[in-house]
Amino acid sequence: MKNKSDDKEKTNDNCMNQQCSKHPIAHDKKMSPMYTEIIGECLEMKEVFQTIEKVADTDSTVLITGESGTGKELTARAIHSNSSRRNNQMVVLNCGAIPSELLESELFGHEKGAFTGAHQPRIGRFEMADGGTIFLDEIGDMSPGLQVKLLRVLQEQCFERVGSVKTIHVDIRIISATNKDLRKAIQTGTFREDLYYRLNVIPINMPSLNKRKSDIPLLINHFLEKRQAHSNKNGNHKKMFSKRAMETLINYQWPGNIRELENLIERLSILVDSHTIRYQDLPEKIKEKSAIRNTIPESIMERNWPGFNQAVDQFQKNLILQALNQTNWIKAKAATLLKMNRTTLVEKIKKMDLESFENHREREFTPSDQFYRPGEFNISHLLRTEKPTISITK
Ligand SMILES: Nc1ncnc2c1ncn2[C@@H]1O[C@H](COP(=O)(O)OP(=O)(O)OP(=O)(O)O)[C@@H](O)[C@H]1O
Ligand SMILES: [Mg+2]
């Protein structure tokens, strides 16, 4: 059934007109265009970009950690593409996807007759990556036996093929990734501590999408542009999200991180016929979970939760300021919007010393604002009016 408020849903044509923000490394002509697409402006991503720039042209091992779908492989590719090894291969091996008996021959290669079924000699991934980079994904799933052999490659850059005594020397850069907590794995004895330190010379932690909500509009815009570019239909215009749909996506927790977001945008771009994707077009799961989150301020879940009284003060302050901004500081109108007595509002403005904010009333939320700043709440949903309370325009 259609929700009444859906009818009121306003489209904010500006909401997706912002330019996608790609980091400077993304414009580096030397990079393969396929790997120029790392989107992010939040502080954590800026740190990731800085690290990529600093380490790319070194041979140091890099360990990329982060939840599934946060961009670990994309980051590994950006490192390789920005290194002087870029003209050689980046070989990818998912250590979790291959049974450990086969992983050894996959990594090191084998000689003919090394084991049943080895009818031909075969070079392994380390040899393929000679001069380039090897990306060992899901490194936490590697068996202890292979961990020892990998340690030797890291220390001496040499190994033997399975079934051979001939030592092969390679020049490779090793980047690995995991969504597991390797420190815990060390404690439980499933991961070697010495290997961990060798792999973790440069650590990069990819932030979960839930921690970088201010990047969600940028990512959505990027994926919409990508869909448009891939679309076969002539004259297909880039779709947009209504303000309410966008807020709902920002509020959602994204357990599958950027991969989940990307897949959703692809699905909606194909299935929604109209130019604007609205709240009612979103999957029920996202609408439900986002609604629950809307009622729980993010800050409660943060470590720097200021305490109940301070949080309530801050909440009141924000609510009043937003109402005043929406009504152009006409206090009677703001009081009506807040469903409170005008004199009570005036008293509160004085008590909270809010007069000085009047000069800044033109200021609206922009994409560069954190939607959830520590100690502040996003309370726009409490003040739903025809006028957008959050402008996602640059
Ligand atoms: N910052 C980003 N900007 C644009 N696209 C991104 C970004 N991060 C990830 N993606 C996209 O999200 C998808 C998942 O990224 P990637 O495969 O690098 O994640 P991952 O962390 O390696 O995931 P997993 O742990 O499941 O292997 C890819 O399609 C990738 O292009
Ligand atoms: Mg991956």
Short mmCIF file of C-alpha atoms and ligand atoms in Angstrom, two decimals:
data_model
loop_
_atom_site.label_atom_id
_atom_site.label_comp_id
_atom_site.label_asym_id
_atom_site.label_seq_id
_atom_site.Cartn_x
_atom_site.Cartn_y
_atom_site.Cartn_z
CA MET A 1 0.00 0.00 0.00
CA LYS A 2 1.21 3.47 -0.81
CA ASN A 3 2.12 5.57 2.19
CA LYS A 4 0.42 8.95 2.35
CA SER A 5 3.69 10.72 2.93
CA ASP A 6 5.06 9.16 -0.25
CA ASP A 7 2.77 11.45 -2.22
CA LYS A 8 4.37 14.43 -0.57
CA GLU A 9 7.78 13.13 -1.38
CA LYS A 10 9.61 15.93 -3.06
CA THR A 11 12.28 15.34 -5.60
CA ASN A 12 15.38 17.32 -5.10
CA ASP A 13 16.80 17.58 -8.57
CA ASN A 14 19.92 19.06 -7.18
CA CYS A 15 20.45 16.18 -4.86
CA MET A 16 22.42 14.14 -7.29
CA ASN A 17 23.86 16.93 -9.40
CA GLN A 18 27.03 17.08 -7.43
CA GLN A 19 30.23 16.15 -9.12
CA CYS A 20 31.67 12.85 -8.16
CA SER A 21 34.62 13.44 -6.00
CA LYS A 22 37.58 11.38 -7.03
CA HIS A 23 40.84 11.68 -5.26
CA PRO A 24 43.80 13.24 -7.14
CA ILE A 25 45.35 9.82 -7.62
CA ALA A 26 42.25 8.98 -9.57
CA HIS A 27 43.24 11.58 -12.17
CA ASP A 28 46.73 10.29 -12.55
CA LYS A 29 47.12 9.64 -16.26
CA LYS A 30 49.46 6.78 -15.54
CA MET A 31 46.69 4.77 -13.92
CA SER A 32 44.67 2.29 -15.83
CA PRO A 33 41.22 3.85 -16.22
CA MET A 34 39.67 0.74 -14.75
CA TYR A 35 41.11 1.48 -11.37
CA THR A 36 40.57 5.19 -11.15
CA GLU A 37 37.26 4.90 -9.45
CA ILE A 38 37.88 5.09 -5.75
CA ILE A 39 35.28 7.46 -4.39
CA GLY A 40 35.51 9.00 -0.96
CA GLU A 41 35.90 12.31 0.80
CA CYS A 42 35.60 11.36 4.45
CA LEU A 43 38.59 11.68 6.73
CA GLU A 44 39.21 7.93 6.88
CA MET A 45 39.26 7.68 3.09
CA LYS A 46 41.58 10.66 2.81
CA GLU A 47 43.98 8.77 5.08
CA VAL A 48 43.66 5.72 2.83
CA PHE A 49 44.46 7.85 -0.24
CA GLN A 50 47.48 9.37 1.48
CA THR A 51 48.78 5.94 2.40
CA ILE A 52 48.26 4.66 -1.14
CA GLU A 53 50.24 7.59 -2.50
CA LYS A 54 53.06 7.10 -0.04
CA VAL A 55 53.43 3.35 -0.35
CA ALA A 56 52.55 2.72 -3.99
CA ASP A 57 56.03 3.15 -5.35
CA THR A 58 57.78 1.15 -2.67
CA ASP A 59 58.17 -2.61 -2.37
CA SER A 60 56.79 -2.74 1.18
CA THR A 61 54.18 -5.35 1.92
CA VAL A 62 50.71 -3.99 2.59
CA LEU A 63 47.98 -5.62 4.65
CA ILE A 64 44.52 -4.31 3.84
CA THR A 65 41.87 -5.05 6.44
CA GLY A 66 38.18 -4.25 6.53
CA GLU A 67 34.73 -5.74 6.33
CA SER A 68 33.54 -7.47 3.19
CA GLY A 69 32.75 -5.10 0.32
CA THR A 70 34.65 -2.09 1.67
CA GLY A 71 37.03 -1.82 -1.30
CA LYS A 72 40.06 -3.88 -0.25
CA GLU A 73 40.72 -5.23 -3.72
CA LEU A 74 40.07 -1.85 -5.32
CA THR A 75 42.68 -0.36 -3.00
CA ALA A 76 45.19 -3.10 -3.82
CA ARG A 77 44.68 -2.36 -7.51
CA ALA A 78 45.16 1.36 -6.93
CA ILE A 79 48.49 0.63 -5.20
CA HIS A 80 49.65 -1.55 -8.07
CA SER A 81 48.46 0.92 -10.71
CA ASN A 82 50.36 3.74 -9.04
CA SER A 83 53.58 1.78 -8.66
CA SER A 84 56.42 1.40 -11.09
CA ARG A 85 55.33 -2.25 -11.40
CA ARG A 86 52.15 -1.19 -13.18
CA ASN A 87 53.29 -2.41 -16.58
CA ASN A 88 53.57 -5.92 -15.19
CA GLN A 89 50.74 -8.03 -13.89
CA MET A 90 48.86 -7.81 -10.64
CA VAL A 91 48.01 -11.44 -9.94
CA VAL A 92 45.05 -12.04 -7.64
CA LEU A 93 44.62 -15.17 -5.57
CA ASN A 94 41.79 -15.78 -3.16
CA CYS A 95 43.33 -18.03 -0.51
CA GLY A 96 39.92 -18.80 0.95
CA ALA A 97 38.43 -20.06 -2.29
CA ILE A 98 40.97 -22.80 -3.04
CA PRO A 99 41.35 -26.00 -0.98
CA SER A 100 44.69 -25.92 0.85
CA GLU A 101 46.01 -29.03 -1.00
CA LEU A 102 45.62 -27.17 -4.29
CA LEU A 103 46.67 -23.76 -3.00
CA GLU A 104 50.32 -24.75 -2.72
CA SER A 105 50.57 -25.73 -6.38
CA GLU A 106 48.49 -22.69 -7.34
CA LEU A 107 51.00 -20.40 -5.59
CA PHE A 108 54.28 -22.13 -6.37
CA GLY A 109 53.45 -24.13 -9.52
CA HIS A 110 54.35 -27.79 -9.99
CA GLU A 111 56.43 -30.17 -12.09
CA LYS A 112 55.00 -32.93 -14.23
CA GLY A 113 54.14 -35.95 -12.06
CA ALA A 114 54.46 -34.00 -8.78
CA PHE A 115 51.11 -35.45 -7.70
CA THR A 116 48.29 -37.48 -9.18
CA GLY A 117 46.79 -35.49 -12.02
CA ALA A 118 49.86 -33.30 -12.58
CA HIS A 119 50.18 -34.30 -16.24
CA GLN A 120 51.96 -31.11 -17.27
CA PRO A 121 54.35 -28.74 -15.52
CA ARG A 122 52.61 -25.51 -14.52
CA ILE A 123 53.90 -22.19 -13.30
CA GLY A 124 52.36 -20.78 -10.15
CA ARG A 125 51.02 -17.35 -9.29
CA PHE A 126 54.30 -16.17 -7.80
CA GLU A 127 56.07 -16.74 -11.10
CA MET A 128 53.22 -15.10 -13.01
CA ALA A 129 53.56 -12.04 -10.81
CA ASP A 130 57.32 -11.72 -11.37
CA GLY A 131 58.10 -8.03 -11.79
CA GLY A 132 54.60 -7.14 -10.65
CA THR A 133 52.35 -7.53 -7.63
CA ILE A 134 50.61 -10.48 -6.07
CA PHE A 135 47.40 -9.83 -4.18
CA LEU A 136 46.67 -12.55 -1.63
CA ASP A 137 43.02 -12.12 -0.69
CA GLU A 138 41.56 -13.72 2.45
CA ILE A 139 45.04 -14.40 3.74
CA GLY A 140 43.56 -15.37 7.14
CA ASP A 141 42.30 -18.59 5.55
CA MET A 142 45.76 -19.84 4.58
CA SER A 143 46.77 -23.13 6.24
CA PRO A 144 49.64 -23.07 8.80
CA GLY A 145 51.80 -25.25 6.51
CA LEU A 146 51.53 -22.79 3.64
CA GLN A 147 52.06 -19.85 5.98
CA VAL A 148 55.61 -21.10 6.63
CA LYS A 149 56.30 -21.32 2.91
CA LEU A 150 54.89 -17.85 2.31
CA LEU A 151 57.13 -16.51 5.06
CA ARG A 152 60.14 -17.80 3.17
CA VAL A 153 59.00 -16.09 -0.04
CA LEU A 154 58.65 -12.86 1.92
CA GLN A 155 62.08 -13.18 3.47
CA GLU A 156 64.07 -14.49 0.54
CA GLN A 157 61.89 -13.93 -2.53
CA CYS A 158 62.48 -17.52 -3.57
CA PHE A 159 60.69 -20.88 -3.57
CA GLU A 160 60.55 -24.24 -5.31
CA ARG A 161 57.77 -25.58 -7.49
CA VAL A 162 55.93 -28.58 -6.03
CA GLY A 163 57.92 -31.67 -7.03
CA SER A 164 61.10 -29.73 -7.84
CA VAL A 165 64.32 -28.92 -5.98
CA LYS A 166 65.24 -26.04 -8.23
CA THR A 167 65.00 -22.71 -6.44
CA ILE A 168 63.24 -19.97 -8.36
CA HIS A 169 63.90 -16.31 -7.57
CA VAL A 170 61.20 -13.74 -8.19
CA ASP A 171 60.81 -10.00 -7.83
CA ILE A 172 57.32 -9.49 -6.44
CA ARG A 173 55.45 -7.08 -4.26
CA ILE A 174 53.00 -8.74 -1.88
CA ILE A 175 49.72 -7.12 -0.91
CA SER A 176 47.35 -9.15 1.23
CA ALA A 177 43.86 -8.60 2.56
CA THR A 178 41.53 -10.06 5.10
CA ASN A 179 38.24 -9.36 6.79
CA LYS A 180 39.35 -11.47 9.77
CA ASP A 181 40.98 -10.21 12.93
CA LEU A 182 44.49 -11.64 12.47
CA ARG A 183 45.54 -10.67 16.01
CA LYS A 184 42.81 -12.92 17.36
CA ALA A 185 43.89 -15.64 14.92
CA ILE A 186 47.42 -15.34 16.33
CA GLN A 187 46.07 -15.79 19.85
CA THR A 188 44.09 -18.87 18.86
CA GLY A 189 47.15 -20.27 17.07
CA THR A 190 45.71 -20.28 13.54
CA PHE A 191 47.93 -17.51 12.17
CA ARG A 192 51.70 -17.16 12.55
CA GLU A 193 52.81 -14.08 14.40
CA ASP A 194 56.07 -13.75 12.41
CA LEU A 195 54.13 -13.87 9.14
CA TYR A 196 51.69 -11.28 10.44
CA TYR A 197 54.47 -8.78 11.11
CA ARG A 198 56.01 -9.42 7.71
CA LEU A 199 52.68 -8.86 5.93
CA ASN A 200 51.61 -5.93 8.03
CA VAL A 201 54.50 -3.54 7.31
CA ILE A 202 51.99 -1.02 5.92
CA PRO A 203 48.53 -1.53 7.38
CA ILE A 204 45.50 -0.04 5.63
CA ASN A 205 42.12 -0.33 7.25
CA MET A 206 39.12 0.24 5.02
CA PRO A 207 36.30 2.00 6.87
CA SER A 208 32.88 0.35 6.76
CA LEU A 209 30.25 2.29 4.83
CA ASN A 210 28.32 2.80 8.04
CA LYS A 211 31.23 4.90 9.32
CA ARG A 212 31.40 7.05 6.20
CA LYS A 213 27.81 8.06 5.66
CA SER A 214 28.78 11.43 4.21
CA ASP A 215 30.26 9.52 1.24
CA ILE A 216 27.00 7.71 0.44
CA PRO A 217 25.58 10.44 -1.88
CA LEU A 218 28.91 10.59 -3.72
CA LEU A 219 29.03 6.83 -4.16
CA ILE A 220 25.42 6.71 -5.32
CA ASN A 221 26.13 9.40 -7.88
CA HIS A 222 29.17 7.49 -9.06
CA PHE A 223 27.24 4.24 -9.47
CA LEU A 224 24.39 6.02 -11.25
CA GLU A 225 26.89 7.50 -13.70
CA LYS A 226 28.44 4.08 -14.15
CA ARG A 227 25.03 2.55 -14.90
CA GLN A 228 24.26 5.29 -17.36
CA ALA A 229 27.56 4.72 -19.14
CA HIS A 230 26.85 0.97 -19.35
CA SER A 231 23.28 1.39 -20.47
CA ASN A 232 22.54 0.25 -24.02
CA LYS A 233 19.51 2.48 -24.35
CA ASN A 234 20.23 5.58 -26.38
CA GLY A 235 19.47 8.84 -24.67
CA ASN A 236 19.21 7.18 -21.28
CA HIS A 237 19.61 9.91 -18.70
CA LYS A 238 21.23 9.49 -15.34
CA LYS A 239 18.60 8.69 -12.75
CA MET A 240 18.15 10.62 -9.53
CA PHE A 241 17.02 9.90 -6.03
CA SER A 242 14.31 11.82 -4.25
CA LYS A 243 15.37 13.50 -1.04
CA ARG A 244 13.44 11.01 1.09
CA ALA A 245 14.88 8.01 -0.73
CA MET A 246 18.37 9.44 -0.34
CA GLU A 247 17.90 10.04 3.40
CA THR A 248 16.65 6.48 3.79
CA LEU A 249 19.75 5.12 2.07
CA ILE A 250 21.97 7.28 4.27
CA ASN A 251 20.25 5.98 7.39
CA TYR A 252 20.56 2.32 6.43
CA GLN A 253 23.43 0.38 7.98
CA TRP A 254 24.87 -1.33 4.86
CA PRO A 255 26.14 -4.63 6.28
CA GLY A 256 27.39 -5.54 2.78
CA ASN A 257 29.10 -2.16 2.49
CA ILE A 258 29.85 -0.62 -0.92
CA ARG A 259 29.20 -3.84 -2.82
CA GLU A 260 25.67 -3.95 -1.41
CA LEU A 261 25.14 -0.28 -2.31
CA GLU A 262 26.48 -0.76 -5.83
CA ASN A 263 24.25 -3.78 -6.45
CA LEU A 264 21.20 -1.92 -5.20
CA ILE A 265 21.86 1.06 -7.46
CA GLU A 266 22.25 -1.27 -10.42
CA ARG A 267 18.98 -3.02 -9.58
CA LEU A 268 17.04 0.21 -9.08
CA SER A 269 18.49 1.80 -12.23
CA ILE A 270 17.24 -1.12 -14.28
CA LEU A 271 13.91 -1.81 -12.61
CA VAL A 272 12.62 1.69 -11.86
CA ASP A 273 11.11 3.16 -15.01
CA SER A 274 10.81 6.76 -13.91
CA HIS A 275 13.67 9.21 -13.95
CA THR A 276 13.52 9.70 -10.17
CA ILE A 277 13.93 6.80 -7.79
CA ARG A 278 11.59 7.36 -4.86
CA TYR A 279 11.20 6.06 -1.34
CA GLN A 280 8.53 3.56 -2.38
CA ASP A 281 10.92 2.06 -4.94
CA LEU A 282 13.39 1.01 -2.23
CA PRO A 283 13.41 -2.59 -0.94
CA GLU A 284 11.26 -3.16 2.17
CA LYS A 285 14.28 -4.39 4.15
CA ILE A 286 16.06 -1.08 3.67
CA LYS A 287 12.99 1.00 4.48
CA GLU A 288 12.34 -0.94 7.69
CA LYS A 289 15.92 -0.95 8.98
CA SER A 290 16.43 2.68 8.06
CA ALA A 291 13.26 3.66 9.93
CA ILE A 292 14.46 1.92 13.10
CA ARG A 293 17.78 3.70 12.84
CA ASN A 294 16.08 7.02 12.36
CA THR A 295 14.77 6.79 15.89
CA ILE A 296 18.13 5.92 17.45
CA PRO A 297 20.74 8.65 17.26
CA GLU A 298 23.98 7.31 15.89
CA SER A 299 25.97 8.97 18.67
CA ILE A 300 24.52 6.60 21.27
CA MET A 301 26.46 3.86 19.57
CA GLU A 302 29.66 5.87 19.48
CA ARG A 303 32.35 5.79 22.08
CA ASN A 304 32.26 9.55 22.52
CA TRP A 305 28.63 9.57 23.62
CA PRO A 306 28.50 12.78 25.70
CA GLY A 307 26.04 11.52 28.31
CA PHE A 308 22.27 11.79 28.50
CA ASN A 309 21.83 15.38 29.74
CA GLN A 310 24.34 16.90 27.35
CA ALA A 311 22.89 14.91 24.48
CA VAL A 312 19.36 16.09 25.27
CA ASP A 313 20.60 19.73 25.44
CA GLN A 314 22.30 19.29 22.08
CA PHE A 315 19.21 17.69 20.62
CA GLN A 316 17.00 20.60 21.76
CA LYS A 317 19.49 23.10 20.42
CA ASN A 318 19.66 21.45 17.00
CA LEU A 319 15.91 21.05 16.79
CA ILE A 320 15.32 24.72 17.60
CA LEU A 321 18.03 25.89 15.20
CA GLN A 322 16.67 23.81 12.37
CA ALA A 323 13.16 25.12 12.97
CA LEU A 324 14.46 28.71 13.07
CA ASN A 325 16.45 28.23 9.89
CA GLN A 326 13.48 26.76 8.10
CA THR A 327 11.26 29.66 9.09
CA ASN A 328 13.82 32.33 8.36
CA TRP A 329 14.11 33.06 12.07
CA ILE A 330 10.46 34.08 12.39
CA LYS A 331 10.02 32.85 15.93
CA ALA A 332 6.24 32.57 15.85
CA LYS A 333 6.46 30.29 12.79
CA ALA A 334 9.29 28.26 14.32
CA ALA A 335 7.23 27.81 17.50
CA THR A 336 4.28 26.58 15.43
CA LEU A 337 6.53 24.14 13.60
CA LEU A 338 7.91 22.89 16.88
CA LYS A 339 4.38 22.78 18.36
CA MET A 340 5.53 24.85 21.30
CA ASN A 341 4.59 28.14 22.89
CA ARG A 342 6.31 31.19 21.35
CA THR A 343 7.39 32.54 24.77
CA THR A 344 8.90 29.19 25.71
CA LEU A 345 10.85 29.25 22.44
CA VAL A 346 12.12 32.78 23.06
CA GLU A 347 13.20 31.78 26.60
CA LYS A 348 15.02 28.75 25.29
CA ILE A 349 16.79 30.80 22.59
CA LYS A 350 18.06 33.13 25.29
CA LYS A 351 18.95 30.39 27.74
CA MET A 352 20.85 28.46 25.10
CA ASP A 353 22.45 31.59 23.74
CA LEU A 354 21.31 30.87 20.20
CA GLU A 355 20.95 34.47 18.93
CA SER A 356 24.44 34.45 17.44
CA PHE A 357 23.39 31.63 15.10
CA GLU A 358 20.99 33.93 13.31
CA ASN A 359 23.82 35.33 11.20
CA HIS A 360 24.58 31.85 9.93
CA ARG A 361 21.05 31.01 9.02
CA GLU A 362 21.71 30.70 5.32
CA ARG A 363 23.96 27.79 5.96
CA GLU A 364 22.56 24.46 4.92
CA PHE A 365 23.92 20.98 5.27
CA THR A 366 26.17 20.14 2.37
CA PRO A 367 27.60 16.80 1.26
CA SER A 368 30.86 17.66 2.91
CA ASP A 369 29.09 17.84 6.28
CA GLN A 370 29.12 14.72 8.34
CA PHE A 371 25.48 13.74 8.56
CA TYR A 372 26.13 12.49 12.04
CA ARG A 373 28.62 14.71 13.73
CA PRO A 374 29.71 13.52 17.15
CA GLY A 375 27.49 15.15 19.72
CA GLU A 376 24.89 16.22 17.18
CA PHE A 377 21.85 14.47 15.88
CA ASN A 378 20.30 14.45 12.46
CA ILE A 379 16.82 15.42 13.43
CA SER A 380 15.52 16.62 10.10
CA HIS A 381 13.01 13.80 9.98
CA LEU A 382 11.25 15.30 12.98
CA LEU A 383 10.63 18.53 11.13
CA ARG A 384 9.18 17.30 7.87
CA THR A 385 7.92 20.20 5.79
CA GLU A 386 7.61 20.91 2.12
CA LYS A 387 10.97 22.69 2.18
CA PRO A 388 13.97 20.35 2.20
CA THR A 389 15.72 20.44 5.53
CA ILE A 390 18.83 18.82 4.20
CA SER A 391 20.11 20.04 0.91
CA ILE A 392 22.39 17.53 -0.72
CA THR A 393 23.50 20.17 -3.16
CA LYS A 394 27.09 21.33 -3.31
N1 LIG B 1 35.59 3.74 -2.59
C1 LIG B 1 34.95 3.12 -3.58
N2 LIG B 1 34.51 3.83 -4.63
C2 LIG B 1 33.84 3.22 -5.63
N3 LIG B 1 33.57 1.91 -5.68
C3 LIG B 1 33.99 1.15 -4.68
C4 LIG B 1 34.72 1.71 -3.58
N4 LIG B 1 35.03 0.71 -2.73
C5 LIG B 1 34.51 -0.41 -3.25
N5 LIG B 1 33.92 -0.16 -4.42
C6 LIG B 1 33.23 -1.16 -5.28
O1 LIG B 1 32.57 -2.07 -4.40
C7 LIG B 1 32.75 -3.42 -4.85
C8 LIG B 1 33.48 -4.20 -3.75
O2 LIG B 1 34.82 -3.75 -3.68
P1 LIG B 1 36.05 -4.77 -3.39
O3 LIG B 1 35.88 -6.03 -4.16
O4 LIG B 1 37.30 -4.01 -3.58
O5 LIG B 1 35.76 -5.04 -1.85
P2 LIG B 1 36.48 -6.07 -0.86
O6 LIG B 1 36.70 -5.35 0.40
O7 LIG B 1 37.65 -6.68 -1.55
O8 LIG B 1 35.33 -7.15 -0.64
P3 LIG B 1 35.48 -8.69 -0.12
O9 LIG B 1 36.00 -8.66 1.28
O10 LIG B 1 34.08 -9.19 -0.17
O11 LIG B 1 36.40 -9.38 -1.08
C9 LIG B 1 33.52 -3.34 -6.13
O12 LIG B 1 32.61 -3.37 -7.22
C10 LIG B 1 34.22 -2.01 -6.08
O13 LIG B 1 34.45 -1.48 -7.35
MG MG B 2 38.04 -8.77 -2.00
#
